[in-house]
């Protein structure tokens, strides 16, 4: 079954990443861009993650995973989701079970079956976000599609979206007919795109 795309607000919420190698580093960089606060648990920390931890949004716990550490994080506050990114399959399985039994969304980087959600390739331009998934069939495909979007969408599509958003708010007050609003907005979009 294909995965359903959701867009969640991570701003100021806690994401726990267990394992701190190259894959963890990529995922941490991604979620920081969306305002998450990250707690990293691992005995060995990749240099890139050490660098990221100088900002207040990354806390490092230099230790092997234990359930008690996650219990403690939960006691301190809600967790948006957990990423199990260790290179030890047995540990990843334990983390997946822990999270699933508590209904905490879980991503396990080495096994789709252990995940309750997966990451996508992201095209981002301002607030325009396209998450592309192949359902785990291969990031090479999703990266290919992401690059097609990047090469073909106007570079200013994020700015265009900002303008459209403001105009839409104004129109909601001045034009009561929703169908007419949609026509006006489509025309405006065409104008903005053609203006380049
Ligand atoms: C299921 C999923 C779970 C998840 O991680 O969420 C998963 C799983 C696995 N990835 C593996 C390998 C690689 N992953 C990448 C890259 C990315 N992988 C990402 C997502 C996902 N990877 C989820 C499904 C996404 C989908 O729907 O297709 C991206 C999109 C997002 C992100 O991770 O941030 C990010 C691209 C970011 C960007 O857009 O640039 C590269 C390429 C590279 O590094 O450039 C390689 C090497 C090439 C290759 O193997 O294809 C392996 C084998 C490990 C091994 O062999 O040991 C597994 C395990 C397995 O397949 O069982
Ligand atoms: N989903 C994806 O996009 C991809 C997934 N992978 C898979 O991801 C996994 C991790 O890959 P890398 O980051 O390259 O590995 P890595 O070897 O660079 O890092 C592994 C990390 O796990 C930590 N770790 C090991 N045992 C631990 C424990 N008991 N508790 C807490 N942390 C522990 C280590 O300290 C280290 O920080 C591999 O299994 C690999 O097959 C690899 C490429 C892409």
PDB file of C-alpha atoms and ligand atoms in Angstrom:
ATOM      1  CA  UNK A   1       0.000   0.000   0.000  1.00  0.00           C
ATOM      2  CA  UNK A   2       1.323   3.448  -0.881  1.00  0.00           C
ATOM      3  CA  UNK A   3       2.041   5.940   1.916  1.00  0.00           C
ATOM      4  CA  UNK A   4      -0.237   8.914   2.603  1.00  0.00           C
ATOM      5  CA  UNK A   5       1.567  12.295   2.632  1.00  0.00           C
ATOM      6  CA  UNK A   6       1.067  14.474   5.700  1.00  0.00           C
ATOM      7  CA  UNK A   7       2.626  17.856   6.437  1.00  0.00           C
ATOM      8  CA  UNK A   8       3.293  18.282  10.126  1.00  0.00           C
ATOM      9  CA  UNK A   9       4.290  21.320  12.136  1.00  0.00           C
ATOM     10  CA  UNK A  10       7.588  20.572  13.892  1.00  0.00           C
ATOM     11  CA  UNK A  11       8.208  24.099  15.127  1.00  0.00           C
ATOM     12  CA  UNK A  12       9.458  23.994  18.719  1.00  0.00           C
ATOM     13  CA  UNK A  13       8.649  20.295  19.111  1.00  0.00           C
ATOM     14  CA  UNK A  14      11.011  17.519  20.174  1.00  0.00           C
ATOM     15  CA  UNK A  15      12.456  14.934  17.779  1.00  0.00           C
ATOM     16  CA  UNK A  16      14.633  12.158  19.208  1.00  0.00           C
ATOM     17  CA  UNK A  17      17.315  10.637  16.952  1.00  0.00           C
ATOM     18  CA  UNK A  18      19.068   7.475  18.136  1.00  0.00           C
ATOM     19  CA  UNK A  19      22.381   6.850  16.397  1.00  0.00           C
ATOM     20  CA  UNK A  20      24.601   9.697  15.263  1.00  0.00           C
ATOM     21  CA  UNK A  21      26.268   8.650  12.013  1.00  0.00           C
ATOM     22  CA  UNK A  22      25.977   9.977   8.462  1.00  0.00           C
ATOM     23  CA  UNK A  23      22.320   9.037   8.014  1.00  0.00           C
ATOM     24  CA  UNK A  24      21.309  10.546  11.361  1.00  0.00           C
ATOM     25  CA  UNK A  25      23.201  13.689  10.432  1.00  0.00           C
ATOM     26  CA  UNK A  26      21.168  14.141   7.225  1.00  0.00           C
ATOM     27  CA  UNK A  27      17.865  13.637   9.034  1.00  0.00           C
ATOM     28  CA  UNK A  28      18.825  16.030  11.854  1.00  0.00           C
ATOM     29  CA  UNK A  29      19.810  18.729   9.365  1.00  0.00           C
ATOM     30  CA  UNK A  30      16.448  18.293   7.640  1.00  0.00           C
ATOM     31  CA  UNK A  31      14.248  18.560  10.737  1.00  0.00           C
ATOM     32  CA  UNK A  32      16.209  21.521  12.181  1.00  0.00           C
ATOM     33  CA  UNK A  33      15.201  23.457   9.073  1.00  0.00           C
ATOM     34  CA  UNK A  34      11.583  23.006  10.135  1.00  0.00           C
ATOM     35  CA  UNK A  35      12.080  24.332  13.674  1.00  0.00           C
ATOM     36  CA  UNK A  36      12.433  21.037  15.579  1.00  0.00           C
ATOM     37  CA  UNK A  37      14.472  20.651  18.773  1.00  0.00           C
ATOM     38  CA  UNK A  38      16.570  17.505  18.461  1.00  0.00           C
ATOM     39  CA  UNK A  39      17.787  15.120  21.147  1.00  0.00           C
ATOM     40  CA  UNK A  40      20.515  12.770  19.895  1.00  0.00           C
ATOM     41  CA  UNK A  41      21.387   9.544  21.712  1.00  0.00           C
ATOM     42  CA  UNK A  42      24.537   7.626  20.636  1.00  0.00           C
ATOM     43  CA  UNK A  43      27.947   6.612  21.962  1.00  0.00           C
ATOM     44  CA  UNK A  44      29.773   7.842  18.821  1.00  0.00           C
ATOM     45  CA  UNK A  45      28.824  11.223  17.383  1.00  0.00           C
ATOM     46  CA  UNK A  46      29.497  12.215  13.758  1.00  0.00           C
ATOM     47  CA  UNK A  47      31.540  15.418  13.419  1.00  0.00           C
ATOM     48  CA  UNK A  48      28.730  17.172  11.503  1.00  0.00           C
ATOM     49  CA  UNK A  49      26.351  16.526  14.414  1.00  0.00           C
ATOM     50  CA  UNK A  50      28.919  17.803  16.933  1.00  0.00           C
ATOM     51  CA  UNK A  51      29.021  21.007  14.862  1.00  0.00           C
ATOM     52  CA  UNK A  52      25.213  21.274  14.812  1.00  0.00           C
ATOM     53  CA  UNK A  53      25.099  20.887  18.600  1.00  0.00           C
ATOM     54  CA  UNK A  54      26.653  24.336  19.133  1.00  0.00           C
ATOM     55  CA  UNK A  55      23.178  25.682  18.453  1.00  0.00           C
ATOM     56  CA  UNK A  56      20.683  25.367  21.287  1.00  0.00           C
ATOM     57  CA  UNK A  57      18.374  23.192  19.211  1.00  0.00           C
ATOM     58  CA  UNK A  58      20.513  20.030  19.419  1.00  0.00           C
ATOM     59  CA  UNK A  59      21.124  18.198  22.709  1.00  0.00           C
ATOM     60  CA  UNK A  60      23.542  15.269  22.675  1.00  0.00           C
ATOM     61  CA  UNK A  61      23.307  12.340  25.097  1.00  0.00           C
ATOM     62  CA  UNK A  62      26.537  10.404  24.590  1.00  0.00           C
ATOM     63  CA  UNK A  63      25.395   6.907  25.528  1.00  0.00           C
ATOM     64  CA  UNK A  64      24.112   3.644  24.120  1.00  0.00           C
ATOM     65  CA  UNK A  65      20.341   3.497  23.748  1.00  0.00           C
ATOM     66  CA  UNK A  66      18.332   2.346  26.767  1.00  0.00           C
ATOM     67  CA  UNK A  67      14.581   2.455  27.193  1.00  0.00           C
ATOM     68  CA  UNK A  68      15.138   4.445  30.394  1.00  0.00           C
ATOM     69  CA  UNK A  69      16.638   7.296  28.335  1.00  0.00           C
ATOM     70  CA  UNK A  70      13.504   7.482  26.194  1.00  0.00           C
ATOM     71  CA  UNK A  71      11.302   7.208  29.297  1.00  0.00           C
ATOM     72  CA  UNK A  72      13.146  10.242  30.656  1.00  0.00           C
ATOM     73  CA  UNK A  73      12.677  12.225  27.420  1.00  0.00           C
ATOM     74  CA  UNK A  74       8.976  11.391  27.476  1.00  0.00           C
ATOM     75  CA  UNK A  75       8.659  12.516  31.087  1.00  0.00           C
ATOM     76  CA  UNK A  76      10.174  15.869  30.096  1.00  0.00           C
ATOM     77  CA  UNK A  77       7.561  16.418  27.353  1.00  0.00           C
ATOM     78  CA  UNK A  78       5.914  15.170  24.184  1.00  0.00           C
ATOM     79  CA  UNK A  79       8.005  13.699  21.383  1.00  0.00           C
ATOM     80  CA  UNK A  80       6.874  14.461  17.800  1.00  0.00           C
ATOM     81  CA  UNK A  81       8.694  11.392  16.499  1.00  0.00           C
ATOM     82  CA  UNK A  82      11.713   9.149  16.923  1.00  0.00           C
ATOM     83  CA  UNK A  83      14.301   8.215  14.296  1.00  0.00           C
ATOM     84  CA  UNK A  84      16.242   4.982  14.878  1.00  0.00           C
ATOM     85  CA  UNK A  85      19.438   5.482  12.878  1.00  0.00           C
ATOM     86  CA  UNK A  86      21.886   3.126  14.553  1.00  0.00           C
ATOM     87  CA  UNK A  87      23.837   0.589  12.521  1.00  0.00           C
ATOM     88  CA  UNK A  88      22.679  -2.139  14.911  1.00  0.00           C
ATOM     89  CA  UNK A  89      19.560  -3.891  13.643  1.00  0.00           C
ATOM     90  CA  UNK A  90      18.695  -5.454  17.014  1.00  0.00           C
ATOM     91  CA  UNK A  91      18.744  -2.041  18.707  1.00  0.00           C
ATOM     92  CA  UNK A  92      16.617  -0.557  15.912  1.00  0.00           C
ATOM     93  CA  UNK A  93      14.052  -3.334  16.447  1.00  0.00           C
ATOM     94  CA  UNK A  94      13.838  -2.604  20.197  1.00  0.00           C
ATOM     95  CA  UNK A  95      13.394   1.133  19.533  1.00  0.00           C
ATOM     96  CA  UNK A  96      10.653   0.417  16.981  1.00  0.00           C
ATOM     97  CA  UNK A  97       8.768  -1.821  19.439  1.00  0.00           C
ATOM     98  CA  UNK A  98       9.108   0.745  22.229  1.00  0.00           C
ATOM     99  CA  UNK A  99       7.653   3.516  20.063  1.00  0.00           C
ATOM    100  CA  UNK A 100       4.907   1.476  18.437  1.00  0.00           C
ATOM    101  CA  UNK A 101       3.638   0.276  21.816  1.00  0.00           C
ATOM    102  CA  UNK A 102       3.381   3.915  22.945  1.00  0.00           C
ATOM    103  CA  UNK A 103       2.015   5.247  19.641  1.00  0.00           C
ATOM    104  CA  UNK A 104       5.038   7.468  19.076  1.00  0.00           C
ATOM    105  CA  UNK A 105       5.654   7.850  15.313  1.00  0.00           C
ATOM    106  CA  UNK A 106       8.841   5.971  14.435  1.00  0.00           C
ATOM    107  CA  UNK A 107      11.223   5.987  11.465  1.00  0.00           C
ATOM    108  CA  UNK A 108      13.803   3.200  11.293  1.00  0.00           C
ATOM    109  CA  UNK A 109      16.455   3.885   8.666  1.00  0.00           C
ATOM    110  CA  UNK A 110      17.297   0.298   7.788  1.00  0.00           C
ATOM    111  CA  UNK A 111      13.858  -1.347   7.610  1.00  0.00           C
ATOM    112  CA  UNK A 112      10.591   0.001   6.231  1.00  0.00           C
ATOM    113  CA  UNK A 113       8.636  -2.714   8.073  1.00  0.00           C
ATOM    114  CA  UNK A 114       9.747  -1.255  11.413  1.00  0.00           C
ATOM    115  CA  UNK A 115       8.641   2.272  10.468  1.00  0.00           C
ATOM    116  CA  UNK A 116       5.302   3.941  11.085  1.00  0.00           C
ATOM    117  CA  UNK A 117       6.363   6.688   8.651  1.00  0.00           C
ATOM    118  CA  UNK A 118       9.193   7.267   6.186  1.00  0.00           C
ATOM    119  CA  UNK A 119      11.127  10.325   5.052  1.00  0.00           C
ATOM    120  CA  UNK A 120      10.774  11.736   1.560  1.00  0.00           C
ATOM    121  CA  UNK A 121      12.976  13.619  -0.861  1.00  0.00           C
ATOM    122  CA  UNK A 122      12.089  17.244  -0.341  1.00  0.00           C
ATOM    123  CA  UNK A 123      11.722  20.046  -2.838  1.00  0.00           C
ATOM    124  CA  UNK A 124      11.501  23.271  -0.801  1.00  0.00           C
ATOM    125  CA  UNK A 125      11.114  26.825  -2.012  1.00  0.00           C
ATOM    126  CA  UNK A 126       9.778  29.093   0.736  1.00  0.00           C
ATOM    127  CA  UNK A 127       6.545  27.551   1.972  1.00  0.00           C
ATOM    128  CA  UNK A 128       6.155  25.426  -1.166  1.00  0.00           C
ATOM    129  CA  UNK A 129       7.095  21.921  -0.098  1.00  0.00           C
ATOM    130  CA  UNK A 130       6.904  18.774  -2.195  1.00  0.00           C
ATOM    131  CA  UNK A 131       7.707  15.533  -0.427  1.00  0.00           C
ATOM    132  CA  UNK A 132       8.403  12.759  -2.910  1.00  0.00           C
ATOM    133  CA  UNK A 133       8.164   9.125  -1.914  1.00  0.00           C
ATOM    134  CA  UNK A 134       8.615   5.854  -3.743  1.00  0.00           C
ATOM    135  CA  UNK A 135       7.344   3.911  -0.755  1.00  0.00           C
ATOM    136  CA  UNK A 136      10.882   2.752  -0.062  1.00  0.00           C
ATOM    137  CA  UNK A 137      11.576   1.504  -3.577  1.00  0.00           C
ATOM    138  CA  UNK A 138      14.524   3.811  -3.862  1.00  0.00           C
ATOM    139  CA  UNK A 139      15.755   7.319  -3.066  1.00  0.00           C
ATOM    140  CA  UNK A 140      17.504   7.460  -6.430  1.00  0.00           C
ATOM    141  CA  UNK A 141      14.040   7.638  -8.065  1.00  0.00           C
ATOM    142  CA  UNK A 142      12.732  10.261  -5.631  1.00  0.00           C
ATOM    143  CA  UNK A 143      15.869  12.393  -6.055  1.00  0.00           C
ATOM    144  CA  UNK A 144      15.402  12.207  -9.832  1.00  0.00           C
ATOM    145  CA  UNK A 145      11.830  13.519  -9.520  1.00  0.00           C
ATOM    146  CA  UNK A 146      12.912  16.208  -7.036  1.00  0.00           C
ATOM    147  CA  UNK A 147      15.488  17.449  -9.568  1.00  0.00           C
ATOM    148  CA  UNK A 148      12.862  17.610 -12.317  1.00  0.00           C
ATOM    149  CA  UNK A 149      10.724  19.854 -10.081  1.00  0.00           C
ATOM    150  CA  UNK A 150      13.719  22.033  -9.251  1.00  0.00           C
ATOM    151  CA  UNK A 151      14.669  22.435 -12.925  1.00  0.00           C
ATOM    152  CA  UNK A 152      11.134  23.153 -14.130  1.00  0.00           C
ATOM    153  CA  UNK A 153       9.418  25.277 -11.485  1.00  0.00           C
ATOM    154  CA  UNK A 154      10.046  29.055 -11.499  1.00  0.00           C
ATOM    155  CA  UNK A 155      12.879  29.967  -9.073  1.00  0.00           C
ATOM    156  CA  UNK A 156      10.540  32.463  -7.407  1.00  0.00           C
ATOM    157  CA  UNK A 157       7.638  30.045  -6.836  1.00  0.00           C
ATOM    158  CA  UNK A 158       8.035  30.492  -3.053  1.00  0.00           C
ATOM    159  CA  UNK A 159       7.719  34.291  -3.380  1.00  0.00           C
ATOM    160  CA  UNK A 160       4.763  33.852  -5.728  1.00  0.00           C
ATOM    161  CA  UNK A 161       3.085  31.704  -3.074  1.00  0.00           C
ATOM    162  CA  UNK A 162       3.658  34.446  -0.467  1.00  0.00           C
ATOM    163  CA  UNK A 163       2.023  37.063  -2.723  1.00  0.00           C
ATOM    164  CA  UNK A 164      -0.859  34.705  -3.537  1.00  0.00           C
ATOM    165  CA  UNK A 165      -1.408  34.011   0.163  1.00  0.00           C
ATOM    166  CA  UNK A 166      -1.704  37.722   0.975  1.00  0.00           C
ATOM    167  CA  UNK A 167      -3.999  38.451  -1.979  1.00  0.00           C
ATOM    168  CA  UNK A 168      -6.184  35.489  -1.030  1.00  0.00           C
ATOM    169  CA  UNK A 169      -6.631  36.818   2.504  1.00  0.00           C
ATOM    170  CA  UNK A 170      -7.654  40.245   1.121  1.00  0.00           C
ATOM    171  CA  UNK A 171     -10.043  38.663  -1.407  1.00  0.00           C
ATOM    172  CA  UNK A 172     -11.751  36.612   1.293  1.00  0.00           C
ATOM    173  CA  UNK A 173     -12.921  39.935   2.742  1.00  0.00           C
ATOM    174  CA  UNK A 174     -13.773  41.735  -0.517  1.00  0.00           C
ATOM    175  CA  UNK A 175     -15.234  38.940  -2.709  1.00  0.00           C
ATOM    176  CA  UNK A 176     -17.844  36.764  -1.007  1.00  0.00           C
ATOM    177  CA  UNK A 177     -18.261  34.364  -3.968  1.00  0.00           C
ATOM    178  CA  UNK A 178     -15.773  31.518  -3.598  1.00  0.00           C
ATOM    179  CA  UNK A 179     -15.959  30.486  -7.283  1.00  0.00           C
ATOM    180  CA  UNK A 180     -15.178  34.067  -8.380  1.00  0.00           C
ATOM    181  CA  UNK A 181     -12.267  34.200  -5.916  1.00  0.00           C
ATOM    182  CA  UNK A 182     -10.809  31.058  -7.474  1.00  0.00           C
ATOM    183  CA  UNK A 183     -10.997  32.597 -10.989  1.00  0.00           C
ATOM    184  CA  UNK A 184      -9.305  35.813  -9.839  1.00  0.00           C
ATOM    185  CA  UNK A 185      -6.589  33.862  -8.026  1.00  0.00           C
ATOM    186  CA  UNK A 186      -5.882  31.666 -11.055  1.00  0.00           C
ATOM    187  CA  UNK A 187      -5.523  34.763 -13.237  1.00  0.00           C
ATOM    188  CA  UNK A 188      -3.199  36.358 -10.700  1.00  0.00           C
ATOM    189  CA  UNK A 189      -1.075  33.192 -10.607  1.00  0.00           C
ATOM    190  CA  UNK A 190      -0.745  33.209 -14.403  1.00  0.00           C
ATOM    191  CA  UNK A 191       0.272  36.880 -14.345  1.00  0.00           C
ATOM    192  CA  UNK A 192       2.893  36.312 -11.653  1.00  0.00           C
ATOM    193  CA  UNK A 193       4.346  33.288 -13.433  1.00  0.00           C
ATOM    194  CA  UNK A 194       4.448  35.061 -16.797  1.00  0.00           C
ATOM    195  CA  UNK A 195       6.094  38.119 -15.198  1.00  0.00           C
ATOM    196  CA  UNK A 196       9.010  35.785 -14.281  1.00  0.00           C
TER     197      UNK A 196
HETATM  198  C1  LIG B   1      12.477   3.569   3.460  1.00  0.00           C
HETATM  199  C2  LIG B   1      13.361   4.781   3.778  1.00  0.00           C
HETATM  200  C3  LIG B   1      13.251   4.950   5.276  1.00  0.00           C
HETATM  201  C4  LIG B   1      13.695   6.334   5.766  1.00  0.00           C
HETATM  202  O1  LIG B   1      14.901   6.521   5.930  1.00  0.00           O
HETATM  203  O2  LIG B   1      12.811   7.164   6.008  1.00  0.00           O
HETATM  204  C5  LIG B   1      14.801   4.594   3.332  1.00  0.00           C
HETATM  205  C6  LIG B   1      15.510   3.430   3.504  1.00  0.00           C
HETATM  206  C7  LIG B   1      16.809   3.128   3.015  1.00  0.00           C
HETATM  207  N1  LIG B   1      17.630   3.987   2.335  1.00  0.00           N
HETATM  208  C8  LIG B   1      18.768   3.333   1.957  1.00  0.00           C
HETATM  209  C9  LIG B   1      19.817   3.855   1.178  1.00  0.00           C
HETATM  210  C10 LIG B   1      19.946   5.161   0.714  1.00  0.00           C
HETATM  211  N2  LIG B   1      19.142   6.226   1.128  1.00  0.00           N
HETATM  212  C11 LIG B   1      19.544   7.361   0.456  1.00  0.00           C
HETATM  213  C12 LIG B   1      18.942   8.646   0.607  1.00  0.00           C
HETATM  214  C13 LIG B   1      17.703   8.939   1.156  1.00  0.00           C
HETATM  215  N3  LIG B   1      16.826   8.040   1.690  1.00  0.00           N
HETATM  216  C14 LIG B   1      15.650   8.641   1.991  1.00  0.00           C
HETATM  217  C15 LIG B   1      14.511   8.011   2.450  1.00  0.00           C
HETATM  218  C16 LIG B   1      14.329   6.654   2.711  1.00  0.00           C
HETATM  219  N4  LIG B   1      15.307   5.714   2.793  1.00  0.00           N
HETATM  220  C17 LIG B   1      12.972   6.070   3.012  1.00  0.00           C
HETATM  221  C18 LIG B   1      12.230   5.744   1.714  1.00  0.00           C
HETATM  222  C19 LIG B   1      12.076   6.902   0.746  1.00  0.00           C
HETATM  223  C20 LIG B   1      11.300   6.495  -0.480  1.00  0.00           C
HETATM  224  O3  LIG B   1      10.074   6.605  -0.426  1.00  0.00           O
HETATM  225  O4  LIG B   1      11.884   6.026  -1.457  1.00  0.00           O
HETATM  226  C21 LIG B   1      15.678  10.107   1.654  1.00  0.00           C
HETATM  227  C22 LIG B   1      14.687  10.342   0.500  1.00  0.00           C
HETATM  228  C23 LIG B   1      15.238  11.012   2.790  1.00  0.00           C
HETATM  229  C24 LIG B   1      16.157  10.983   3.997  1.00  0.00           C
HETATM  230  O5  LIG B   1      16.589   9.941   4.450  1.00  0.00           O
HETATM  231  O6  LIG B   1      16.434  12.082   4.460  1.00  0.00           O
HETATM  232  C25 LIG B   1      17.174  10.336   1.275  1.00  0.00           C
HETATM  233  C26 LIG B   1      17.395  11.183   0.032  1.00  0.00           C
HETATM  234  C27 LIG B   1      17.368  12.654   0.413  1.00  0.00           C
HETATM  235  C28 LIG B   1      17.401  13.493  -0.826  1.00  0.00           C
HETATM  236  O7  LIG B   1      16.361  13.690  -1.416  1.00  0.00           O
HETATM  237  O8  LIG B   1      18.500  13.957  -1.218  1.00  0.00           O
HETATM  238  C29 LIG B   1      20.620   7.023  -0.420  1.00  0.00           C
HETATM  239  C30 LIG B   1      21.225   7.974  -1.425  1.00  0.00           C
HETATM  240  C31 LIG B   1      22.088   9.034  -0.860  1.00  0.00           C
HETATM  241  O9  LIG B   1      22.623   8.873   0.252  1.00  0.00           O
HETATM  242  O10 LIG B   1      22.251   9.980  -1.612  1.00  0.00           O
HETATM  243  C32 LIG B   1      20.903   5.659  -0.235  1.00  0.00           C
HETATM  244  C33 LIG B   1      21.985   4.816  -0.944  1.00  0.00           C
HETATM  245  C34 LIG B   1      21.487   4.373  -2.316  1.00  0.00           C
HETATM  246  C35 LIG B   1      20.428   3.305  -2.230  1.00  0.00           C
HETATM  247  O11 LIG B   1      20.621   2.299  -1.539  1.00  0.00           O
HETATM  248  O12 LIG B   1      19.370   3.488  -2.875  1.00  0.00           O
HETATM  249  C36 LIG B   1      18.712   2.012   2.463  1.00  0.00           C
HETATM  250  C37 LIG B   1      19.732   0.932   2.211  1.00  0.00           C
HETATM  251  C38 LIG B   1      20.837   0.975   3.273  1.00  0.00           C
HETATM  252  C39 LIG B   1      21.825  -0.126   3.040  1.00  0.00           C
HETATM  253  O13 LIG B   1      21.939  -0.647   1.927  1.00  0.00           O
HETATM  254  O14 LIG B   1      22.520  -0.476   4.039  1.00  0.00           O
HETATM  255  C40 LIG B   1      17.490   1.897   3.152  1.00  0.00           C
HETATM  256  C41 LIG B   1      16.936   0.686   3.873  1.00  0.00           C
HETATM  257  C42 LIG B   1      16.079  -0.121   2.960  1.00  0.00           C
HETATM  258  O15 LIG B   1      15.861   0.218   1.798  1.00  0.00           O
HETATM  259  O16 LIG B   1      15.649  -1.175   3.455  1.00  0.00           O
HETATM  260  N1  LIG B   2      17.434   5.376   5.391  1.00  0.00           N
HETATM  261  C1  LIG B   2      18.439   5.810   4.707  1.00  0.00           C
HETATM  262  O1  LIG B   2      18.317   6.806   4.032  1.00  0.00           O
HETATM  263  C2  LIG B   2      19.745   5.066   4.758  1.00  0.00           C
HETATM  264  C3  LIG B   2      19.929   4.074   5.696  1.00  0.00           C
HETATM  265  N2  LIG B   2      21.144   3.451   5.812  1.00  0.00           N
HETATM  266  C4  LIG B   2      21.271   2.525   6.962  1.00  0.00           C
HETATM  267  O2  LIG B   2      21.352   3.393   8.119  1.00  0.00           O
HETATM  268  C5  LIG B   2      22.133   2.799   9.173  1.00  0.00           C
HETATM  269  C6  LIG B   2      23.114   3.833   9.738  1.00  0.00           C
HETATM  270  O3  LIG B   2      24.031   4.224   8.742  1.00  0.00           O
HETATM  271  P1  LIG B   2      25.184   5.290   9.022  1.00  0.00           P
HETATM  272  O4  LIG B   2      24.637   6.536   9.587  1.00  0.00           O
HETATM  273  O5  LIG B   2      26.001   5.384   7.774  1.00  0.00           O
HETATM  274  O6  LIG B   2      26.019   4.497  10.152  1.00  0.00           O
HETATM  275  P2  LIG B   2      27.254   4.960  11.028  1.00  0.00           P
HETATM  276  O7  LIG B   2      28.076   3.763  11.245  1.00  0.00           O
HETATM  277  O8  LIG B   2      27.874   6.210  10.437  1.00  0.00           O
HETATM  278  O9  LIG B   2      26.590   5.402  12.418  1.00  0.00           O
HETATM  279  C7  LIG B   2      25.997   4.516  13.296  1.00  0.00           C
HETATM  280  C8  LIG B   2      25.640   5.269  14.555  1.00  0.00           C
HETATM  281  O10 LIG B   2      24.872   4.397  15.392  1.00  0.00           O
HETATM  282  C9  LIG B   2      25.335   4.560  16.717  1.00  0.00           C
HETATM  283  N3  LIG B   2      25.013   3.367  17.522  1.00  0.00           N
HETATM  284  C10 LIG B   2      25.454   2.093  17.395  1.00  0.00           C
HETATM  285  N4  LIG B   2      24.941   1.319  18.383  1.00  0.00           N
HETATM  286  C11 LIG B   2      24.155   2.129  19.133  1.00  0.00           C
HETATM  287  C12 LIG B   2      23.363   1.921  20.303  1.00  0.00           C
HETATM  288  N5  LIG B   2      23.294   0.734  20.898  1.00  0.00           N
HETATM  289  N6  LIG B   2      22.677   2.986  20.810  1.00  0.00           N
HETATM  290  C13 LIG B   2      22.752   4.199  20.228  1.00  0.00           C
HETATM  291  N7  LIG B   2      23.491   4.448  19.121  1.00  0.00           N
HETATM  292  C14 LIG B   2      24.179   3.425  18.586  1.00  0.00           C
HETATM  293  C15 LIG B   2      26.841   4.761  16.580  1.00  0.00           C
HETATM  294  O11 LIG B   2      27.391   5.338  17.756  1.00  0.00           O
HETATM  295  C16 LIG B   2      26.841   5.734  15.389  1.00  0.00           C
HETATM  296  O12 LIG B   2      26.633   7.051  15.851  1.00  0.00           O
HETATM  297  C17 LIG B   2      22.824   1.596   8.523  1.00  0.00           C
HETATM  298  O13 LIG B   2      22.152   0.454   9.040  1.00  0.00           O
HETATM  299  C18 LIG B   2      22.546   1.720   7.029  1.00  0.00           C
HETATM  300  O14 LIG B   2      22.301   0.468   6.441  1.00  0.00           O
HETATM  301  C19 LIG B   2      22.191   3.764   5.017  1.00  0.00           C
HETATM  302  C20 LIG B   2      22.049   4.721   4.008  1.00  0.00           C
HETATM  303  C21 LIG B   2      20.811   5.461   3.834  1.00  0.00           C
END
